[in-house]
mmCIF file of C-alpha atoms in Angstrom:
data_model
loop_
_atom_site.group_PDB
_atom_site.id
_atom_site.type_symbol
_atom_site.label_atom_id
_atom_site.label_comp_id
_atom_site.label_asym_id
_atom_site.label_seq_id
_atom_site.Cartn_x
_atom_site.Cartn_y
_atom_site.Cartn_z
ATOM 1 C CA MET A 1266 -5.953 -38.178 24.643
ATOM 2 C CA LYS A 1267 -6.099 -34.819 26.335
ATOM 3 C CA ALA A 1268 -8.764 -32.178 25.841
ATOM 4 C CA ALA A 1269 -8.330 -28.706 24.370
ATOM 5 C CA LYS A 1270 -9.567 -25.409 25.752
ATOM 6 C CA GLY A 1271 -9.011 -21.955 24.355
ATOM 7 C CA HIS A 1272 -10.344 -18.889 22.628
ATOM 8 C CA VAL A 1273 -11.480 -19.060 19.028
ATOM 9 C CA PHE A 1274 -10.017 -17.547 15.894
ATOM 10 C CA LYS A 1275 -12.717 -17.839 13.211
ATOM 11 C CA TYR A 1276 -12.270 -18.070 9.441
ATOM 12 C CA GLY A 1277 -14.542 -18.690 6.452
ATOM 13 C CA ASP A 1278 -14.664 -21.093 3.521
ATOM 14 C CA ASN A 1279 -11.737 -22.305 1.411
ATOM 15 C CA VAL A 1280 -8.853 -21.192 3.621
ATOM 16 C CA ASP A 1281 -6.033 -22.608 1.536
ATOM 17 C CA THR A 1282 -2.544 -23.643 2.515
ATOM 18 C CA ASP A 1283 -1.062 -20.551 0.824
ATOM 19 C CA VAL A 1284 -3.050 -18.383 3.234
ATOM 20 C CA ILE A 1285 -2.186 -20.547 6.248
ATOM 21 C CA ILE A 1286 1.534 -20.249 5.481
ATOM 22 C CA PRO A 1287 2.419 -18.088 2.464
ATOM 23 C CA ALA A 1288 4.723 -19.728 -0.088
ATOM 24 C CA ARG A 1289 7.354 -16.999 0.367
ATOM 25 C CA TYR A 1290 8.213 -18.576 3.740
ATOM 26 C CA LEU A 1291 8.579 -22.166 2.564
ATOM 27 C CA ASN A 1292 12.359 -21.889 2.383
ATOM 28 C CA SER A 1293 12.267 -22.853 6.074
ATOM 29 C CA SER A 1294 11.039 -26.056 7.649
ATOM 30 C CA ASP A 1295 11.630 -24.798 11.199
ATOM 31 C CA PRO A 1296 8.258 -24.894 13.016
ATOM 32 C CA LYS A 1297 9.078 -21.788 15.091
ATOM 33 C CA GLU A 1298 9.912 -19.786 11.972
ATOM 34 C CA LEU A 1299 6.769 -20.983 10.171
ATOM 35 C CA ALA A 1300 4.649 -20.060 13.194
ATOM 36 C CA LEU A 1301 5.814 -16.447 12.944
ATOM 37 C CA HIS A 1302 4.032 -16.138 9.596
ATOM 38 C CA CYS A 1303 0.972 -18.327 10.174
ATOM 39 C CA MET A 1304 -2.225 -16.746 8.785
ATOM 40 C CA GLU A 1305 -0.506 -13.398 8.141
ATOM 41 C CA ASP A 1306 -2.091 -12.853 4.712
ATOM 42 C CA ILE A 1307 -5.629 -13.301 6.063
ATOM 43 C CA ASP A 1308 -5.215 -12.154 9.691
ATOM 44 C CA LYS A 1309 -2.198 -9.905 10.307
ATOM 45 C CA ASP A 1310 -2.811 -9.917 14.083
ATOM 46 C CA PHE A 1311 -3.140 -13.698 14.454
ATOM 47 C CA VAL A 1312 0.457 -14.326 15.537
ATOM 48 C CA LYS A 1313 0.386 -11.398 17.983
ATOM 49 C CA ASN A 1314 -2.875 -12.545 19.584
ATOM 50 C CA VAL A 1315 -2.808 -16.357 19.563
ATOM 51 C CA LYS A 1316 -2.027 -18.020 22.870
ATOM 52 C CA ALA A 1317 -1.063 -21.608 23.573
ATOM 53 C CA GLY A 1318 -4.210 -23.741 23.577
ATOM 54 C CA ASP A 1319 -6.338 -21.458 21.398
ATOM 55 C CA ILE A 1320 -8.647 -23.021 18.838
ATOM 56 C CA MET A 1321 -9.159 -22.283 15.162
ATOM 57 C CA VAL A 1322 -12.651 -22.636 13.672
ATOM 58 C CA ALA A 1323 -13.450 -22.436 9.957
ATOM 59 C CA ASN A 1324 -16.200 -23.259 7.534
ATOM 60 C CA LYS A 1325 -15.925 -25.511 4.458
ATOM 61 C CA ASN A 1326 -12.812 -26.913 2.799
ATOM 62 C CA PHE A 1327 -10.198 -25.751 5.315
ATOM 63 C CA GLY A 1328 -6.645 -26.468 4.139
ATOM 64 C CA CYS A 1329 -7.390 -26.734 0.437
ATOM 65 C CA GLY A 1330 -4.600 -26.101 -2.044
ATOM 66 C CA SER A 1331 -1.154 -27.636 -2.053
ATOM 67 C CA SER A 1332 -0.255 -30.746 -0.112
ATOM 68 C CA ARG A 1333 2.525 -29.218 1.978
ATOM 69 C CA GLU A 1334 2.833 -30.218 5.623
ATOM 70 C CA HIS A 1335 4.073 -26.708 6.417
ATOM 71 C CA ALA A 1336 0.467 -25.513 6.855
ATOM 72 C CA PRO A 1337 -0.550 -27.723 9.797
ATOM 73 C CA ILE A 1338 2.969 -27.425 11.239
ATOM 74 C CA SER A 1339 2.687 -23.627 11.314
ATOM 75 C CA ILE A 1340 -0.742 -23.790 12.991
ATOM 76 C CA LYS A 1341 0.447 -26.209 15.658
ATOM 77 C CA ALA A 1342 3.704 -24.332 16.255
ATOM 78 C CA ALA A 1343 1.742 -21.084 16.677
ATOM 79 C CA GLY A 1344 0.057 -22.687 19.705
ATOM 80 C CA VAL A 1345 -3.295 -23.767 18.286
ATOM 81 C CA SER A 1346 -4.525 -26.867 20.128
ATOM 82 C CA CYS A 1347 -7.268 -27.888 17.691
ATOM 83 C CA VAL A 1348 -8.894 -26.903 14.405
ATOM 84 C CA ILE A 1349 -12.644 -27.333 14.022
ATOM 85 C CA ALA A 1350 -14.183 -26.986 10.564
ATOM 86 C CA GLU A 1351 -17.271 -27.880 8.611
ATOM 87 C CA THR A 1352 -15.004 -29.866 6.249
ATOM 88 C CA PHE A 1353 -11.279 -30.231 5.632
ATOM 89 C CA ALA A 1354 -9.379 -30.758 2.414
ATOM 90 C CA ARG A 1355 -8.428 -34.421 2.338
ATOM 91 C CA ILE A 1356 -4.634 -33.955 2.165
ATOM 92 C CA PHE A 1357 -4.645 -31.297 4.904
ATOM 93 C CA TYR A 1358 -6.638 -33.670 7.122
ATOM 94 C CA ARG A 1359 -4.051 -36.412 6.728
ATOM 95 C CA ASN A 1360 -1.095 -34.043 7.115
ATOM 96 C CA ALA A 1361 -2.597 -32.668 10.337
ATOM 97 C CA ILE A 1362 -2.842 -36.172 11.792
ATOM 98 C CA ASN A 1363 0.679 -36.980 10.581
ATOM 99 C CA ILE A 1364 2.176 -34.042 12.492
ATOM 100 C CA GLY A 1365 -0.045 -34.423 15.585
ATOM 101 C CA LEU A 1366 -2.491 -31.519 15.112
ATOM 102 C CA PRO A 1367 -5.995 -32.493 16.317
ATOM 103 C CA ILE A 1368 -8.753 -31.558 13.878
ATOM 104 C CA ILE A 1369 -12.480 -32.191 14.121
ATOM 105 C CA GLU A 1370 -15.205 -31.916 11.507
ATOM 106 C CA CYS A 1371 -18.459 -30.575 12.911
ATOM 107 C CA PRO A 1372 -20.627 -28.479 10.569
ATOM 108 C CA GLN A 1373 -22.961 -27.120 13.248
ATOM 109 C CA ALA A 1374 -20.132 -26.047 15.568
ATOM 110 C CA ALA A 1375 -18.274 -24.452 12.660
ATOM 111 C CA LYS A 1376 -21.344 -22.399 11.755
ATOM 112 C CA GLU A 1377 -22.362 -21.327 15.274
ATOM 113 C CA ILE A 1378 -19.099 -20.772 17.171
ATOM 114 C CA GLU A 1379 -17.856 -17.197 16.876
ATOM 115 C CA ALA A 1380 -14.472 -15.496 17.093
ATOM 116 C CA GLY A 1381 -13.481 -14.919 20.701
ATOM 117 C CA ASP A 1382 -15.722 -17.626 22.158
ATOM 118 C CA GLU A 1383 -14.128 -19.897 24.746
ATOM 119 C CA VAL A 1384 -14.382 -23.493 23.548
ATOM 120 C CA GLU A 1385 -13.526 -26.888 25.031
ATOM 121 C CA VAL A 1386 -12.996 -30.033 22.964
ATOM 122 C CA ASN A 1387 -13.080 -33.547 24.410
ATOM 123 C CA PHE A 1388 -11.115 -35.652 21.934
ATOM 124 C CA ASP A 1389 -12.265 -38.954 23.453
ATOM 125 C CA THR A 1390 -15.960 -38.239 22.884
ATOM 126 C CA GLY A 1391 -15.841 -35.656 20.099
ATOM 127 C CA VAL A 1392 -17.946 -33.251 22.185
ATOM 128 C CA ILE A 1393 -17.268 -29.588 21.486
ATOM 129 C CA THR A 1394 -18.551 -27.158 24.125
ATOM 130 C CA ASP A 1395 -18.884 -23.444 23.510
ATOM 131 C CA VAL A 1396 -18.401 -22.329 27.111
ATOM 132 C CA THR A 1397 -19.252 -18.728 26.201
ATOM 133 C CA LYS A 1398 -22.701 -19.641 24.854
ATOM 134 C CA GLY A 1399 -23.346 -22.768 26.904
ATOM 135 C CA THR A 1400 -23.903 -24.944 23.820
ATOM 136 C CA SER A 1401 -22.466 -28.340 22.909
ATOM 137 C CA TYR A 1402 -21.952 -30.105 19.595
ATOM 138 C CA ARG A 1403 -21.101 -33.660 18.628
ATOM 139 C CA GLY A 1404 -18.038 -33.836 16.399
ATOM 140 C CA GLN A 1405 -16.356 -36.952 15.105
ATOM 141 C CA ALA A 1406 -14.178 -38.508 17.805
ATOM 142 C CA PHE A 1407 -10.844 -39.948 16.736
ATOM 143 C CA PRO A 1408 -10.480 -43.725 16.808
ATOM 144 C CA PRO A 1409 -8.008 -44.917 19.470
ATOM 145 C CA PHE A 1410 -5.163 -45.579 16.998
ATOM 146 C CA MET A 1411 -5.390 -41.994 15.650
ATOM 147 C CA GLN A 1412 -5.437 -40.626 19.194
ATOM 148 C CA LYS A 1413 -2.175 -42.496 19.830
ATOM 149 C CA ILE A 1414 -0.603 -40.936 16.724
ATOM 150 C CA ILE A 1415 -1.666 -37.443 17.817
ATOM 151 C CA ASP A 1416 -0.557 -38.062 21.424
ATOM 152 C CA CYS A 1417 2.886 -39.033 20.122
ATOM 153 C CA GLU A 1418 3.095 -35.671 18.316
ATOM 154 C CA GLY A 1419 2.745 -37.283 14.905
ATOM 155 C CA LEU A 1420 3.169 -40.396 12.830
ATOM 156 C CA VAL A 1421 6.980 -40.486 12.779
ATOM 157 C CA ASN A 1422 7.201 -40.393 16.584
ATOM 158 C CA TYR A 1423 4.426 -42.980 16.818
ATOM 159 C CA ILE A 1424 6.303 -45.343 14.501
ATOM 160 C CA ASN A 1425 9.606 -44.760 16.332
ATOM 161 C CA GLN A 1426 7.939 -45.605 19.662
ATOM 162 C CA LYS A 1427 6.583 -48.850 18.265
#
């Protein structure tokens, strides 16, 4: 599985799926359309500033709320290569894997990494490196079968390839 490297967008606790992609945009399932509205209710400049490969970092309970897959789809389609959080809501965690969005739980990294930092993530080892500060953290690496699902851009593609 490849690594991720990008600049950080930082958020707090309990970022719910209605903030990630507001319900008023759920009449579309087009990833490009969803990406245009990702995080707009909490960070109006997110879509203007995010670049392919950037990384999202949050505190506790990221992705809480409804079980819609639109939330991780909008994050991935906006160009985010990885989400790091102290903890994830259980359904969001599974939906992220299902659509091929890498996510890593690492409480220390989530607390210490700041907005704008340049961060690298090695998905094979789970090591998160804050290049800006010169610090490293040990997150939970994905087991090989989950890496294959993410590499295939999600569960449906993984199943179709098998």
